[in-house]
Coordinates of C-alpha atoms in Angstrom, one line a residue:
M16 CA 27.7 -2.7 20.6
A17 CA 25.3 -5.3 22.0
L18 CA 25.6 -8.9 20.9
V19 CA 22.1 -9.4 19.7
A20 CA 21.2 -12.9 18.4
L21 CA 19.2 -12.7 15.2
V22 CA 16.4 -15.1 14.4
L23 CA 16.2 -16.2 10.8
T24 CA 12.7 -15.7 9.3
A25 CA 11.3 -18.9 7.8
F26 CA 10.2 -19.0 4.3
S27 CA 9.1 -21.7 1.8
L28 CA 11.5 -23.2 -0.8
A29 CA 10.8 -26.0 -3.3
A30 CA 14.0 -28.0 -4.1
P31 CA 15.1 -31.6 -4.0
A32 CA 16.3 -32.9 -0.7
A33 CA 20.0 -33.7 -0.1
Y34 CA 21.5 -36.2 2.4
A35 CA 21.3 -35.1 6.0
A36 CA 20.0 -36.1 9.5
L37 CA 16.3 -35.7 9.4
A38 CA 14.3 -34.1 12.2
P39 CA 13.1 -36.9 14.6
D40 CA 9.4 -36.4 13.7
N41 CA 10.1 -35.6 10.0
S42 CA 8.1 -32.4 10.5
A43 CA 8.6 -29.4 8.2
A44 CA 11.4 -27.1 9.3
T45 CA 10.3 -23.7 10.8
Q46 CA 13.3 -21.8 9.4
V47 CA 15.3 -21.8 6.2
L48 CA 19.1 -21.3 6.3
T49 CA 20.7 -20.6 2.8
W50 CA 24.3 -21.0 1.7
T51 CA 25.3 -20.0 -1.8
A52 CA 28.6 -20.4 -3.8
G53 CA 29.9 -19.1 -7.0
D54 CA 33.2 -18.9 -8.9
G55 CA 35.3 -18.1 -5.8
Y56 CA 37.0 -20.8 -3.7
M57 CA 38.0 -18.6 -0.7
G58 CA 34.6 -18.3 0.8
Y59 CA 30.9 -18.9 0.3
T60 CA 29.0 -16.2 -1.6
S61 CA 26.6 -15.9 1.3
A62 CA 26.0 -17.9 4.5
P63 CA 23.9 -17.5 7.7
T64 CA 25.6 -16.8 11.0
T65 CA 22.8 -17.4 13.5
A66 CA 19.7 -19.6 13.9
V67 CA 17.2 -20.9 16.5
A68 CA 17.3 -24.4 17.8
G69 CA 14.8 -26.8 16.3
P70 CA 13.9 -28.0 12.8
A71 CA 15.5 -26.2 9.9
T72 CA 15.7 -26.5 6.1
I73 CA 19.3 -26.2 4.9
V74 CA 19.5 -24.8 1.3
F75 CA 22.8 -25.0 -0.6
E76 CA 22.9 -23.5 -4.1
N77 CA 26.0 -23.4 -6.4
S78 CA 24.5 -22.4 -9.7
A79 CA 24.7 -19.8 -12.5
A80 CA 22.1 -17.8 -10.5
T81 CA 24.5 -17.5 -7.5
G82 CA 27.5 -16.5 -9.7
N83 CA 29.0 -19.9 -10.7
T84 CA 30.0 -19.3 -14.4
T85 CA 32.8 -21.9 -14.5
G86 CA 30.9 -25.1 -13.4
M87 CA 33.2 -25.5 -10.4
P88 CA 31.7 -27.9 -7.8
H89 CA 31.6 -27.0 -4.1
T90 CA 30.4 -28.8 -1.0
L91 CA 28.7 -27.7 2.2
T92 CA 30.0 -30.0 5.0
F93 CA 29.2 -29.8 8.7
D94 CA 32.1 -30.7 10.9
T95 CA 31.3 -33.7 13.2
S96 CA 34.9 -34.5 14.3
N97 CA 35.8 -31.4 16.3
P98 CA 34.6 -31.6 20.0
D99 CA 34.7 -27.8 20.3
Y100 CA 31.6 -27.5 18.1
N101 CA 28.2 -29.2 17.9
T102 CA 28.6 -32.6 16.1
D103 CA 25.0 -33.8 16.0
V104 CA 24.2 -32.8 12.3
S105 CA 25.9 -34.9 9.6
L106 CA 25.6 -32.9 6.4
N107 CA 27.7 -33.2 3.2
I108 CA 26.1 -31.7 0.1
Q109 CA 28.0 -31.4 -3.2
A110 CA 26.5 -29.1 -5.7
S111 CA 27.5 -27.9 -9.2
P112 CA 25.5 -26.1 -11.9
S113 CA 25.5 -29.2 -14.1
D114 CA 24.1 -31.7 -11.6
S115 CA 20.6 -33.1 -11.8
S116 CA 19.3 -30.4 -9.4
A117 CA 20.9 -27.5 -11.4
G118 CA 23.1 -26.8 -8.3
R119 CA 20.3 -26.3 -5.8
H120 CA 19.8 -28.8 -2.9
T121 CA 18.0 -28.9 0.4
A122 CA 18.2 -31.0 3.6
E123 CA 16.0 -31.1 6.7
V124 CA 17.9 -31.1 9.9
T125 CA 17.3 -30.4 13.7
L126 CA 19.7 -27.9 15.2
T127 CA 20.6 -27.7 18.9
P128 CA 21.9 -24.7 20.9
G129 CA 25.6 -24.1 20.4
V130 CA 28.0 -23.5 17.5
Y131 CA 28.4 -25.5 14.3
H132 CA 31.5 -25.4 12.1
Y133 CA 30.9 -25.9 8.4
Y134 CA 33.4 -25.9 5.5
C135 CA 33.9 -26.9 1.8
A136 CA 35.4 -30.4 1.6
M137 CA 36.8 -29.9 -1.9
P138 CA 40.6 -29.8 -2.0
G139 CA 42.1 -26.4 -2.2
H140 CA 38.8 -24.6 -1.2
M141 CA 39.3 -22.3 1.8
M142 CA 35.6 -21.9 2.5
S143 CA 34.4 -22.3 6.1
G144 CA 32.4 -20.5 8.9
E145 CA 30.4 -20.9 12.0
L146 CA 26.7 -21.0 12.7
T147 CA 25.6 -20.0 16.2
V148 CA 22.3 -21.6 17.3
T149 CA 20.4 -20.1 20.2
A150 CA 17.6 -21.8 22.2
A151 CA 14.0 -21.2 21.4
P152 CA 12.5 -18.4 23.5
G153 CA 10.1 -20.6 25.4
D154 CA 13.0 -22.7 26.8
D155 CA 15.1 -19.9 28.1
T156 CA 14.9 -18.9 31.9
T157 CA 18.4 -17.5 32.2
A158 CA 19.0 -13.7 32.0
P159 CA 21.7 -12.3 29.7
D160 CA 25.3 -11.7 30.7
T161 CA 26.3 -8.0 30.6
S162 CA 29.5 -6.0 30.6
A163 CA 30.6 -2.5 30.2
S164 CA 33.8 -0.8 29.1
V165 CA 34.8 2.9 29.3
S166 CA 37.1 4.4 26.7
G167 CA 38.6 7.8 26.0
T168 CA 41.7 9.9 26.5
K169 CA 42.9 9.7 30.1
D170 CA 45.1 12.1 32.1
A171 CA 47.7 11.2 34.6
S172 CA 45.1 10.7 37.3
G173 CA 43.1 8.2 35.2
D174 CA 40.3 10.7 34.5
Y175 CA 38.8 11.0 31.0
V176 CA 39.7 14.2 29.2
D177 CA 36.8 16.1 27.6
S178 CA 34.6 13.0 27.4
A179 CA 34.3 9.2 28.1
T180 CA 32.6 6.7 25.9
V181 CA 30.8 3.8 27.5
T182 CA 30.3 0.6 25.4
L183 CA 27.8 -1.9 26.7
S184 CA 27.6 -5.5 25.6
A185 CA 25.3 -8.4 26.4
S186 CA 25.2 -12.1 25.3
D187 CA 22.6 -14.7 25.8
S188 CA 23.1 -18.3 24.8
G189 CA 19.4 -19.1 25.1
S190 CA 16.8 -17.0 23.2
G191 CA 19.2 -14.2 22.4
V192 CA 19.5 -10.6 23.6
D193 CA 16.4 -8.4 22.9
T194 CA 17.3 -5.0 24.4
I195 CA 20.0 -3.3 26.5
E196 CA 19.1 -0.3 28.7
Y197 CA 21.2 2.2 30.6
A198 CA 20.6 5.0 33.1
L199 CA 23.2 7.8 33.5
D200 CA 23.6 9.5 36.8
G201 CA 20.2 8.3 38.2
A202 CA 18.1 9.4 35.2
A203 CA 15.4 7.2 33.7
Y204 CA 16.5 4.1 31.7
A205 CA 16.9 4.5 28.0
T206 CA 17.4 2.0 25.2
Y207 CA 21.0 1.4 24.3
T208 CA 21.6 1.5 20.6
D209 CA 25.2 2.8 20.3
A210 CA 28.1 3.6 22.6
V211 CA 27.2 6.4 25.1
R212 CA 29.4 9.5 25.1
V213 CA 29.5 11.4 28.4
S214 CA 31.1 14.8 28.0
G215 CA 30.0 16.8 31.1
A216 CA 32.8 17.4 33.6
G217 CA 32.4 15.5 36.9
R218 CA 31.9 12.2 38.5
H219 CA 29.4 9.9 36.6
T220 CA 27.8 6.5 37.2
L221 CA 26.1 4.6 34.3
A222 CA 23.8 1.7 35.4
Y223 CA 22.9 -0.9 32.8
R224 CA 20.9 -4.1 32.3
A225 CA 19.7 -6.4 29.5
T226 CA 16.6 -8.4 28.7
D227 CA 16.5 -11.5 26.4
K228 CA 13.8 -12.5 24.0
A229 CA 12.3 -14.8 26.6
G230 CA 11.7 -11.8 28.9
N231 CA 14.5 -12.5 31.4
T232 CA 16.2 -9.3 32.7
S233 CA 19.7 -9.3 34.1
A234 CA 20.6 -7.8 37.5
V235 CA 21.6 -4.1 37.3
K236 CA 25.3 -3.4 37.0
S237 CA 27.1 0.0 37.0
V238 CA 30.3 1.6 36.0
S239 CA 31.7 4.8 37.4
F240 CA 34.3 7.3 36.0
T241 CA 35.3 11.0 36.0
V242 CA 35.3 13.4 33.1
V243 CA 37.6 16.5 33.3
A244 CA 37.6 19.5 30.9
A245 CA 39.9 19.2 27.9
P246 CA 42.9 21.5 27.6
P247 CA 42.4 24.3 25.1
E248 CA 44.8 23.1 22.4
D249 CA 43.2 21.5 19.4
T250 CA 45.4 19.4 17.2
T251 CA 42.8 17.2 15.5
P252 CA 41.5 18.1 12.0
P253 CA 37.8 17.9 11.2
E254 CA 35.9 14.8 10.2
T255 CA 34.6 15.0 6.6
S256 CA 32.2 13.1 4.5
A257 CA 30.3 13.5 1.1
T258 CA 27.1 12.1 -0.4
V259 CA 26.0 12.1 -4.0
S260 CA 22.3 12.4 -4.9
G261 CA 20.2 12.5 -8.0
T262 CA 18.1 10.3 -10.4
K263 CA 19.9 7.1 -11.3
D264 CA 19.5 4.9 -14.3
A265 CA 19.6 1.1 -14.3
S266 CA 23.4 1.2 -14.4
G267 CA 23.7 3.4 -11.3
D268 CA 24.7 6.5 -13.3
Y269 CA 23.1 9.9 -12.6
V270 CA 20.7 11.1 -15.2
S271 CA 21.1 14.9 -16.3
G272 CA 23.1 15.7 -13.2
A273 CA 24.4 14.8 -9.7
T274 CA 24.5 16.8 -6.5
V275 CA 27.4 16.4 -4.1
T276 CA 26.8 17.4 -0.5
V277 CA 29.9 17.7 1.7
T278 CA 29.7 17.8 5.5
A279 CA 32.4 18.4 8.2
S280 CA 32.5 18.4 12.0
D281 CA 35.1 19.2 14.6
T282 CA 34.7 18.6 18.3
G283 CA 37.6 20.9 19.2
S284 CA 37.8 24.4 18.0
G285 CA 35.1 23.9 15.4
V286 CA 35.0 23.9 11.5
A287 CA 36.4 27.0 9.9
G288 CA 35.7 26.2 6.3
I289 CA 35.3 23.4 3.6
E290 CA 36.9 23.3 0.2
Y291 CA 36.4 21.2 -2.9
A292 CA 38.0 20.6 -6.3
L293 CA 36.2 19.1 -9.3
D294 CA 38.0 16.9 -11.8
G295 CA 41.5 18.0 -10.7
G296 CA 40.7 21.7 -10.8
A297 CA 41.7 24.4 -8.2
Y298 CA 40.1 24.2 -4.8
R299 CA 37.1 26.4 -4.1
D300 CA 35.2 27.4 -1.0
Y301 CA 32.3 25.0 -0.4
T302 CA 29.2 27.0 0.6
A303 CA 26.3 24.9 -0.8
P304 CA 25.9 21.4 -2.4
V305 CA 27.7 21.2 -5.8
L306 CA 25.6 20.4 -8.9
V307 CA 27.6 18.6 -11.6
S308 CA 25.6 18.4 -14.9
D309 CA 28.3 17.8 -17.6
V310 CA 28.0 14.3 -19.1
G311 CA 31.0 12.0 -18.2
R312 CA 33.0 10.6 -15.3
H313 CA 33.7 13.0 -12.5
T314 CA 35.8 13.0 -9.3
L315 CA 35.2 15.6 -6.5
A316 CA 37.9 16.0 -3.9
Y317 CA 37.2 17.7 -0.6
R318 CA 38.8 18.8 2.7
A319 CA 38.0 20.9 5.8
T320 CA 40.0 23.1 8.1
D321 CA 39.1 23.8 11.8
K322 CA 39.6 27.1 13.7
A323 CA 42.9 25.9 15.1
G324 CA 44.3 25.5 11.6
N325 CA 44.2 21.7 11.4
T326 CA 43.3 20.6 7.8
S327 CA 41.8 17.1 7.2
A328 CA 43.3 14.7 4.7
V329 CA 41.8 15.0 1.2
K330 CA 39.0 12.6 0.4
S331 CA 37.2 12.1 -2.9
V332 CA 34.0 10.7 -4.4
S333 CA 33.5 9.6 -8.0
F334 CA 30.4 9.2 -10.1
T335 CA 29.2 9.3 -13.7
V336 CA 26.6 11.7 -15.3
V337 CA 24.7 10.6 -18.4
A338 CA 22.3 12.5 -20.7
A339 CA 18.6 12.3 -20.0
P340 CA 16.7 10.0 -22.4
P341 CA 14.3 11.6 -24.9
E342 CA 11.1 12.9 -23.3
D343 CA 8.3 10.4 -23.3
T344 CA 5.0 11.9 -24.5
T345 CA 3.3 8.7 -25.7
P346 CA 0.8 7.0 -23.3
P347 CA 0.8 3.2 -22.8
E348 CA -0.9 0.8 -25.1
T349 CA -3.7 -1.1 -23.3
S350 CA -5.9 -4.1 -24.0
A351 CA -8.4 -6.3 -22.1
T352 CA -9.7 -9.9 -22.5
V353 CA -12.7 -11.5 -20.9
S354 CA -12.7 -15.2 -20.0
G355 CA -15.1 -17.6 -18.4
T356 CA -17.6 -20.3 -19.3
K357 CA -20.1 -19.2 -22.0
D358 CA -23.6 -20.4 -22.7
A359 CA -25.1 -20.8 -26.2
S360 CA -25.8 -17.1 -26.3
G361 CA -22.2 -16.1 -25.6
D362 CA -23.0 -14.9 -22.1
Y363 CA -20.7 -15.8 -19.2
V364 CA -22.2 -18.4 -16.8
S365 CA -21.8 -17.6 -13.0
G366 CA -19.0 -15.0 -13.6
A367 CA -16.5 -13.5 -16.0
T368 CA -12.8 -12.6 -15.4
V369 CA -11.4 -9.5 -17.1
T370 CA -7.6 -9.3 -17.6
V371 CA -6.1 -6.0 -18.5
T372 CA -2.6 -5.5 -20.0
A373 CA -0.5 -2.5 -20.8
S374 CA 2.9 -1.8 -22.4
D375 CA 5.0 1.3 -22.8
T376 CA 8.2 1.5 -24.9
G377 CA 9.2 4.8 -23.4
S378 CA 9.4 5.4 -19.7
G379 CA 7.6 2.2 -18.8
V380 CA 4.1 1.5 -17.3
A381 CA 3.6 3.0 -13.9
G382 CA 0.1 1.7 -13.2
I383 CA -3.2 0.4 -14.5
E384 CA -6.6 1.5 -13.3
Y385 CA -10.1 0.1 -14.0
A386 CA -13.7 1.2 -13.3
L387 CA -16.7 -1.2 -13.3
D388 CA -20.1 -0.1 -14.4
G389 CA -19.4 3.6 -14.1
G390 CA -17.8 3.4 -10.6
A391 CA -14.7 5.1 -9.4
Y392 CA -11.3 4.1 -10.9
R393 CA -9.3 1.6 -8.8
D394 CA -5.8 0.3 -9.0
Y395 CA -5.6 -2.8 -11.2
T396 CA -3.3 -5.4 -9.5
A397 CA -4.9 -8.7 -10.7
P398 CA -7.6 -10.0 -13.1
V399 CA -11.0 -8.7 -12.1
L400 CA -13.8 -11.3 -11.3
V401 CA -17.3 -10.0 -12.0
S402 CA -20.0 -12.4 -10.7
D403 CA -23.1 -10.2 -10.4
V404 CA -25.8 -11.3 -12.9
G405 CA -26.4 -8.6 -15.6
R406 CA -24.8 -6.5 -18.2
H407 CA -21.4 -5.0 -17.3
T408 CA -19.0 -2.5 -18.7
L409 CA -15.4 -2.3 -17.5
A410 CA -13.4 0.8 -18.4
Y411 CA -9.6 0.7 -18.1
R412 CA -6.6 3.0 -18.6
A413 CA -2.8 3.1 -17.9
T414 CA -0.3 5.7 -16.9
D415 CA 3.4 5.6 -17.7
K416 CA 6.3 6.8 -15.5
A417 CA 6.4 10.1 -17.5
G418 CA 2.8 10.8 -16.4
N419 CA 1.1 10.1 -19.8
T420 CA -2.3 8.4 -19.3
S421 CA -4.0 6.4 -22.1
A422 CA -7.5 7.2 -23.3
A423 CA -10.0 5.0 -21.4
Q424 CA -11.2 1.9 -23.3
T425 CA -14.1 -0.4 -22.4
V426 CA -15.1 -4.0 -22.6
S427 CA -18.7 -5.1 -22.2
F428 CA -20.2 -8.5 -21.3
T429 CA -23.2 -10.2 -19.7
V430 CA -23.1 -12.5 -16.7
V431 CA -26.0 -15.0 -16.3
A432 CA -26.8 -17.3 -13.4
A433 CA -25.7 -20.9 -13.7
P434 CA -28.4 -23.3 -14.8
P435 CA -29.5 -26.0 -12.3
Q436 CA -27.0 -28.9 -12.2
D437 CA -27.9 -31.7 -14.7
T438 CA -27.4 -35.2 -13.2
T439 CA -29.8 -37.1 -15.4
P440 CA -28.5 -38.9 -18.5
P441 CA -30.4 -38.7 -21.8
E442 CA -33.3 -40.9 -22.8
V443 CA -32.3 -43.1 -25.8
S444 CA -34.2 -45.5 -28.0
A445 CA -33.7 -47.3 -31.3
S446 CA -35.9 -48.7 -34.1
V447 CA -35.2 -51.2 -36.9
S448 CA -36.7 -50.9 -40.4
G449 CA -36.5 -53.2 -43.4
T450 CA -38.2 -56.0 -45.3
K451 CA -38.9 -59.1 -43.1
D452 CA -39.5 -62.7 -44.1
A453 CA -41.9 -65.1 -42.5
S454 CA -39.5 -65.8 -39.7
G455 CA -39.1 -62.1 -38.9
N456 CA -35.6 -61.9 -40.4
Y457 CA -34.6 -58.9 -42.4
V458 CA -34.2 -59.7 -46.1
G459 CA -31.1 -58.1 -47.7
G460 CA -30.4 -55.8 -44.8
A461 CA -31.9 -53.6 -42.0
T462 CA -31.6 -50.0 -41.0
V463 CA -31.2 -49.0 -37.3
T464 CA -32.3 -45.5 -36.3
V465 CA -31.3 -44.2 -32.8
T466 CA -32.9 -41.2 -31.1
A467 CA -31.9 -39.4 -27.9
S468 CA -33.3 -36.5 -25.9
D469 CA -32.3 -34.6 -22.8
S470 CA -34.4 -32.0 -21.0
G471 CA -31.4 -30.7 -19.0
S472 CA -28.2 -29.6 -20.6
G473 CA -29.1 -31.2 -23.9
V474 CA -27.7 -34.2 -25.9
A475 CA -24.0 -33.8 -26.7
A476 CA -23.3 -37.1 -28.5
T477 CA -24.9 -40.5 -29.5
E478 CA -22.8 -43.6 -30.0
Y479 CA -23.3 -47.2 -31.3
S480 CA -21.4 -50.5 -31.4
L481 CA -22.1 -53.3 -33.9
D482 CA -21.3 -56.9 -33.1
G483 CA -18.8 -56.1 -30.2
G484 CA -16.9 -53.5 -32.2
P485 CA -15.8 -50.1 -30.7
Y486 CA -18.3 -47.4 -30.1
L487 CA -18.7 -45.1 -33.1
P488 CA -20.3 -41.7 -33.3
Y489 CA -23.9 -42.0 -34.5
S490 CA -24.8 -39.3 -37.0
A491 CA -27.3 -41.1 -39.4
P492 CA -29.3 -44.4 -39.4
V493 CA -27.0 -47.4 -39.6
A494 CA -27.4 -49.9 -42.4
V495 CA -26.7 -53.6 -41.4
D496 CA -26.6 -55.6 -44.7
R497 CA -24.4 -58.6 -43.8
A498 CA -26.2 -61.9 -43.5
G499 CA -26.2 -63.3 -40.0
S500 CA -27.3 -62.5 -36.5
H501 CA -26.2 -59.0 -35.2
T502 CA -26.1 -57.2 -31.8
F503 CA -26.5 -53.4 -31.9
L504 CA -25.6 -51.4 -28.7
Y505 CA -26.4 -47.7 -28.4
R506 CA -26.0 -44.9 -25.7
A507 CA -26.0 -41.1 -25.5
T508 CA -24.2 -38.4 -23.4
D509 CA -25.5 -35.0 -22.5
K510 CA -23.5 -31.7 -22.2
A511 CA -23.2 -32.1 -18.5
G512 CA -21.2 -35.4 -19.0
N513 CA -24.0 -37.8 -18.0
T514 CA -24.0 -41.0 -20.1
S515 CA -27.0 -43.3 -20.4
A516 CA -26.7 -47.0 -19.7
A517 CA -26.1 -48.9 -23.0
K518 CA -29.2 -50.5 -24.5
S519 CA -29.1 -53.3 -27.1
L520 CA -31.2 -54.9 -29.8
T521 CA -30.6 -58.0 -31.9
L522 CA -31.6 -58.7 -35.5
T523 CA -31.0 -61.3 -38.2
V524 CA -30.3 -60.5 -41.8
V525 CA -30.8 -63.1 -44.5
D526 CA -29.8 -62.9 -48.1
S527 CA -29.5 -65.7 -50.6
K528 CA -27.1 -63.6 -52.6
P529 CA -24.0 -62.9 -50.5
P530 CA -21.6 -60.3 -51.7
T531 CA -19.7 -61.3 -54.7
N532 CA -16.9 -58.6 -54.6
C533 CA -15.0 -60.0 -51.6
P534 CA -11.6 -61.5 -52.3
E535 CA -12.5 -64.8 -50.6
T536 CA -15.2 -66.3 -48.4
D537 CA -14.3 -66.6 -44.7
D538 CA -17.2 -66.6 -42.1
R539 CA -15.1 -67.7 -39.1
S540 CA -16.3 -65.9 -35.9
T541 CA -12.9 -64.5 -35.1
V542 CA -10.0 -62.9 -37.1
F543 CA -7.2 -65.3 -38.2
A544 CA -3.8 -64.7 -39.7
G545 CA -3.0 -68.1 -41.1
T546 CA -3.5 -70.5 -38.2
L547 CA -3.1 -67.8 -35.5
D548 CA -6.4 -66.8 -33.9
T549 CA -6.4 -63.2 -32.7
G550 CA -9.7 -63.6 -30.7
I551 CA -11.0 -60.3 -32.3
P552 CA -14.6 -60.6 -33.7
N553 CA -14.7 -61.2 -37.5
R554 CA -16.7 -58.0 -38.2
V555 CA -18.4 -57.0 -41.4
T556 CA -16.5 -54.0 -42.9
T557 CA -17.9 -51.0 -44.8
N558 CA -17.8 -52.8 -48.2
G559 CA -19.8 -55.8 -46.9
C560 CA -16.8 -58.2 -46.6
T561 CA -15.6 -59.6 -43.3
I562 CA -12.1 -58.8 -41.9
N563 CA -10.9 -62.4 -42.7
E564 CA -12.1 -62.1 -46.3
L565 CA -10.0 -58.9 -46.7
I566 CA -6.9 -60.4 -45.0
E567 CA -6.8 -63.1 -47.7
D568 CA -4.6 -65.5 -45.8
H569 CA -5.7 -68.4 -48.2
R570 CA -4.2 -66.6 -51.1
A571 CA -0.8 -67.5 -52.5
W572 CA 1.7 -64.7 -51.5
A573 CA 5.0 -64.1 -53.2
S574 CA 6.7 -63.6 -49.8
H575 CA 5.9 -63.3 -46.1
G576 CA 6.8 -59.6 -46.2
A577 CA 4.3 -58.9 -48.9
F578 CA 1.5 -60.5 -46.8
V579 CA 2.6 -58.5 -43.7
S580 CA 2.6 -55.2 -45.6
H581 CA -0.9 -56.0 -47.0
V582 CA -2.2 -56.6 -43.5
E583 CA -0.6 -53.4 -42.1
K584 CA -2.3 -51.3 -44.8
L585 CA -5.6 -53.1 -44.3
V586 CA -5.8 -52.6 -40.5
A587 CA -4.8 -48.9 -41.0
D588 CA -7.8 -48.5 -43.2
L589 CA -10.1 -50.4 -40.8
R590 CA -8.8 -48.2 -37.9
N591 CA -9.7 -45.1 -39.8
Q592 CA -13.1 -46.5 -40.6
G593 CA -13.8 -47.3 -36.9
V594 CA -14.1 -51.1 -37.6
V595 CA -11.3 -51.9 -35.1
D596 CA -9.7 -49.9 -32.3
Q597 CA -6.1 -49.2 -31.7
R598 CA -5.4 -52.3 -29.6
E599 CA -7.2 -54.6 -32.0
A600 CA -5.3 -53.2 -35.0
G601 CA -2.0 -53.9 -33.1
D602 CA -3.0 -57.5 -32.3
I603 CA -3.9 -58.2 -35.9
K604 CA -0.5 -56.8 -37.2
K605 CA 1.4 -58.9 -34.6
A606 CA -0.4 -62.1 -35.6
A607 CA 0.4 -61.4 -39.3
G608 CA 4.1 -61.0 -38.4
R609 CA 4.2 -64.3 -36.4
C610 CA 2.2 -66.4 -38.9
D611 CA 3.7 -68.5 -41.7
V612 CA 1.6 -67.1 -44.6
G613 CA 4.0 -66.5 -47.6
K614 CA 6.9 -68.4 -46.1
V615 CA 8.4 -71.3 -48.1
H616 CA 8.7 -74.6 -46.1
S617 CA 10.5 -77.8 -46.9
A618 CA 7.3 -79.7 -47.7
H619 CA 4.7 -77.1 -48.6
T620 CA 3.8 -73.4 -48.7
E621 CA 1.1 -72.3 -46.3
R622 CA -1.8 -70.8 -48.1

């Protein structure tokens, strides 16, 4: 047989990199070489034997998926100490199912022509092999080396009796052998795929040549020999073989029945007859393939006799027949869903995607079909995108492996064109109402009303912020009844995501009768916990009291823990009311924990 170098086809893998020498330019490898290991320690479960010089991704997997059920670690180590092999790749990957990569590792390397020796460095593991690397086709200018050998039965004169078999071989250390050709006795060249048997009596010459994958063809060589007629005596029994055919289940057993076909050949006197015996019974003449339909395990023995009386050794083939499952007469269940961006009317903007699913508890789903808007049915292989504007109806059905087809079902929907893109934020304005005094201040309180409009996608939300507080959703006019100067910010966002620039207004509220239901009076501009200033604005809360007044840090507390618990509950309520944001709530709680309110000191108690 020709020694043909195989090129591994590159494919993509995503796995963490292991330690190895990187390709000089760190470019992605053009080929992937995969080793796997399992429970065994006498050899890798799988390993490549050939590769092409250049960048390569080395994949080493020792996981449950590759047969490792014991958690045994293995390594993939390239030998760099033996001068009989390539030593330019330093690679030592240890993998086990329990490591951080679940036993799967990769490394990027650059291979050079020659042979690499690899092995498992774990003690007691007899796992090793060789990887032959050939040069890339574009770098090869040397033709293959070729040789031929003739085999057969010779007589005393050295001639081949009855026939001679010529075996050709070729090797190429560059791009690898592509084809071998031969020409017998001056005939046209033919492609060599297997040893050539020459049976005609007489003198013969077989010419041969080989071409590598870079297109280099070797010089023609030839081998000559003589074939003489075989003597009449036949002492060789026939060659026999058997094949089993039928429908298999998932376990490889034959459903309802199996057919055994026996063949025999004899190059001497010819086959006289074939016999078989089923499950230890008497031998019978074989005249046609044998159908075995009884459920159970079976063994069929067979033999053949040639016309010279030579009988072959008995061979056998074993198999299992199982009963057929109940007949499936129920069609698959089907359903469909439509997805996409809907407008206010429920129509799909720009396009809709229809996903069809089918299930069958009997023989299983064989295929799904769909028809759009009354067209011909097509095979469904992926969700169907419908982008034409208008009303659409998609019909669908499924067929199971027993040939049952479901009744067609339909789903209808409308696709509309996308509206022009909206890039303009809403228009927003605000007005203040209330009773003013001679200075223009609002007596007792003021009400701020915000309006927003958007001629594009429409207003999605309006927000406001009072006195530096967080923005809150605006749903109704805002009452500002705390005495003092106030700054009110407002903005709006449309459904396309455009947010208007924040606008602001200022107003002053005066009231000779401040709230009387606050625990204490504290108009400091920022929030304090004892003597610790948080820097957070001392805002008016929903009940008209400031944050400082509700903290009550001037009150006598039984303990520091009681004060801290009070503040934690208070800021949780203020957070829910939107008076403070998450960061501000956290800063106030931290200040309460660090302050001295409620602690007993040697000289006094802080109030």
